[in-house]
PDB file of C-alpha atoms in Angstrom:
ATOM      1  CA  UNK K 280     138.109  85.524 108.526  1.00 69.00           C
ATOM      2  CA  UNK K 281     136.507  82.923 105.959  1.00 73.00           C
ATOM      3  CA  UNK K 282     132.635  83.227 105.381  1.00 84.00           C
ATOM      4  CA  UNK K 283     130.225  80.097 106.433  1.00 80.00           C
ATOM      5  CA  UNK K 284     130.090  79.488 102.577  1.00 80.00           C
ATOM      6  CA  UNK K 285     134.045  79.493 102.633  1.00 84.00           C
ATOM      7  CA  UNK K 286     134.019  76.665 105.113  1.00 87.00           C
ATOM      8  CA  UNK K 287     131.508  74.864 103.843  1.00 88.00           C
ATOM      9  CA  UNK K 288     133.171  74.450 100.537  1.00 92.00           C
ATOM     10  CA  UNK K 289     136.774  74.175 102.231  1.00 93.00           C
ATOM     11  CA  UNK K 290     135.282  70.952 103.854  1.00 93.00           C
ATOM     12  CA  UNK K 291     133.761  69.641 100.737  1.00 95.00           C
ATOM     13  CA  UNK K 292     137.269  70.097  99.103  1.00 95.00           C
ATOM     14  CA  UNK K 293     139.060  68.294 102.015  1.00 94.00           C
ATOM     15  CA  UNK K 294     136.764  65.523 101.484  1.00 95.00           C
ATOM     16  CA  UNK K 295     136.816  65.410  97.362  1.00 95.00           C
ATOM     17  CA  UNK K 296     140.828  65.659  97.848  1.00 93.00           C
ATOM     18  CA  UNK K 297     140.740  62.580  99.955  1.00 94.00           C
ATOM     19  CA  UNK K 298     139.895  60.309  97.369  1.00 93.00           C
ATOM     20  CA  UNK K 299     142.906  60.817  95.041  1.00 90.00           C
ATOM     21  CA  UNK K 300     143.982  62.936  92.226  1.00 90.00           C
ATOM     22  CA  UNK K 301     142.837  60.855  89.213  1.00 89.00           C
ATOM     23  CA  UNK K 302     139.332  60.532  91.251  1.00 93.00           C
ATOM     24  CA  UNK K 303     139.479  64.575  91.948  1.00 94.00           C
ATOM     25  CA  UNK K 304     139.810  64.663  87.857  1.00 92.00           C
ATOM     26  CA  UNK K 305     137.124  62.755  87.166  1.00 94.00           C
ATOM     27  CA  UNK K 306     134.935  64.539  90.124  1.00 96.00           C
ATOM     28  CA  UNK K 307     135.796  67.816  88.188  1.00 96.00           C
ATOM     29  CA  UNK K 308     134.362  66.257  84.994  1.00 96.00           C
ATOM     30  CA  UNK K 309     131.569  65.284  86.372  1.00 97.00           C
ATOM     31  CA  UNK K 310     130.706  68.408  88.188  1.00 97.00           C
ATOM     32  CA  UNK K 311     131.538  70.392  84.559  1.00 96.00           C
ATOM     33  CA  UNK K 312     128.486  67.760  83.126  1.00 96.00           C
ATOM     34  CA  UNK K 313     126.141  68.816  85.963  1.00 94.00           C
ATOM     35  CA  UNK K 314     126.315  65.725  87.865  1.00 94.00           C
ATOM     36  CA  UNK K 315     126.079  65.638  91.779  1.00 91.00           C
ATOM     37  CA  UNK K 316     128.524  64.104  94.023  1.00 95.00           C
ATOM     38  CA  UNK K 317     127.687  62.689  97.510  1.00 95.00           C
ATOM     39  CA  UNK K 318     130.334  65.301  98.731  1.00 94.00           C
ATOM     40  CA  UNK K 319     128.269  68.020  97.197  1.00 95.00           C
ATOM     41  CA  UNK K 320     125.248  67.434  98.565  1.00 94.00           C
ATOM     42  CA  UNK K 321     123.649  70.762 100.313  1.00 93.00           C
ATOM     43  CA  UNK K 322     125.454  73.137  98.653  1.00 94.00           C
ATOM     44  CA  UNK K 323     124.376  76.378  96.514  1.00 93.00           C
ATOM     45  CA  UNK K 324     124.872  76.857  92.904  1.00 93.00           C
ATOM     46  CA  UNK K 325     127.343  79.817  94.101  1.00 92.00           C
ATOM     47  CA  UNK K 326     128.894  76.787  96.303  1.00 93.00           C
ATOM     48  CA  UNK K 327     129.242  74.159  94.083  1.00 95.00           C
ATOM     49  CA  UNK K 328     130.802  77.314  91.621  1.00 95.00           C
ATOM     50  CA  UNK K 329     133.674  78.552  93.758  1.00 94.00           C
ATOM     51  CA  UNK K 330     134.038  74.638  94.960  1.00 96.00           C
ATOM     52  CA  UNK K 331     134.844  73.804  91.043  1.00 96.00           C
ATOM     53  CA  UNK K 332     136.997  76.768  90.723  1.00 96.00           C
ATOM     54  CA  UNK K 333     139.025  75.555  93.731  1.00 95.00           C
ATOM     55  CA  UNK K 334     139.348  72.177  92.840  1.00 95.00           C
ATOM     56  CA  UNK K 335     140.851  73.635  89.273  1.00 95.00           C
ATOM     57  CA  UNK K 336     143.085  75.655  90.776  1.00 94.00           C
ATOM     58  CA  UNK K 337     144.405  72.850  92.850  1.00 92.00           C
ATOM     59  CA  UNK K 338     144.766  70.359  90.241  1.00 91.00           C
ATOM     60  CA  UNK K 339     146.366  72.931  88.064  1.00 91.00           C
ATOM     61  CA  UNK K 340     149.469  72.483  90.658  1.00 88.00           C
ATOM     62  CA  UNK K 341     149.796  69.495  89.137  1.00 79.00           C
ATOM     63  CA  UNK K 342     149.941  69.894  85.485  1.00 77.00           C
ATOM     64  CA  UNK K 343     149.904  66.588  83.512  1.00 72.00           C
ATOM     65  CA  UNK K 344     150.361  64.194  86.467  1.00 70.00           C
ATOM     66  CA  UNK K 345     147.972  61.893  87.173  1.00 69.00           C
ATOM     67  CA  UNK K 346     145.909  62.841  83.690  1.00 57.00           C
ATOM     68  CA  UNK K 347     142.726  61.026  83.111  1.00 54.00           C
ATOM     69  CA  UNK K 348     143.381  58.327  80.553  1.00 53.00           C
ATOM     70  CA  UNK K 349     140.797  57.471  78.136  1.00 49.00           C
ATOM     71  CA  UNK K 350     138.410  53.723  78.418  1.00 46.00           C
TER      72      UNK K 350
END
């Protein structure tokens, strides 16, 4: 059975997901810089840690697809 915390940050994910894989790249950067995202909003440090670590492992399925290119 997941936690509250669990579900809270599943939903976040589902929502962060949404918007793309390039956009879930650059939401991961941000994150790293200690910027806040809309979708973030509300959660705990311990949140917003194990939401990051999720969103790696995710992305990771994906290797070099969709790679942020540089400006």
């Amino acid at each position: 059975m997941q936690t509250h915390e669990q579900c809270r940050v599943d939903a976040r994910i589902e929502a962060l997901c949404r918007k793309g894989c390039s956009q879930v790249r650059q939401d991961i950067a941000a994150l790293e810089a200690g910027a806040k995202l809309p979708e973030t909003a509300g959660l705990s440090d311990e949140e917003l840690r194990l939401l990051l670590g999720e969103l790696k492992q995710i992305m990771a399925v994906y290797g070099d697809a969709c790679r942020l290119r540089p400006p």
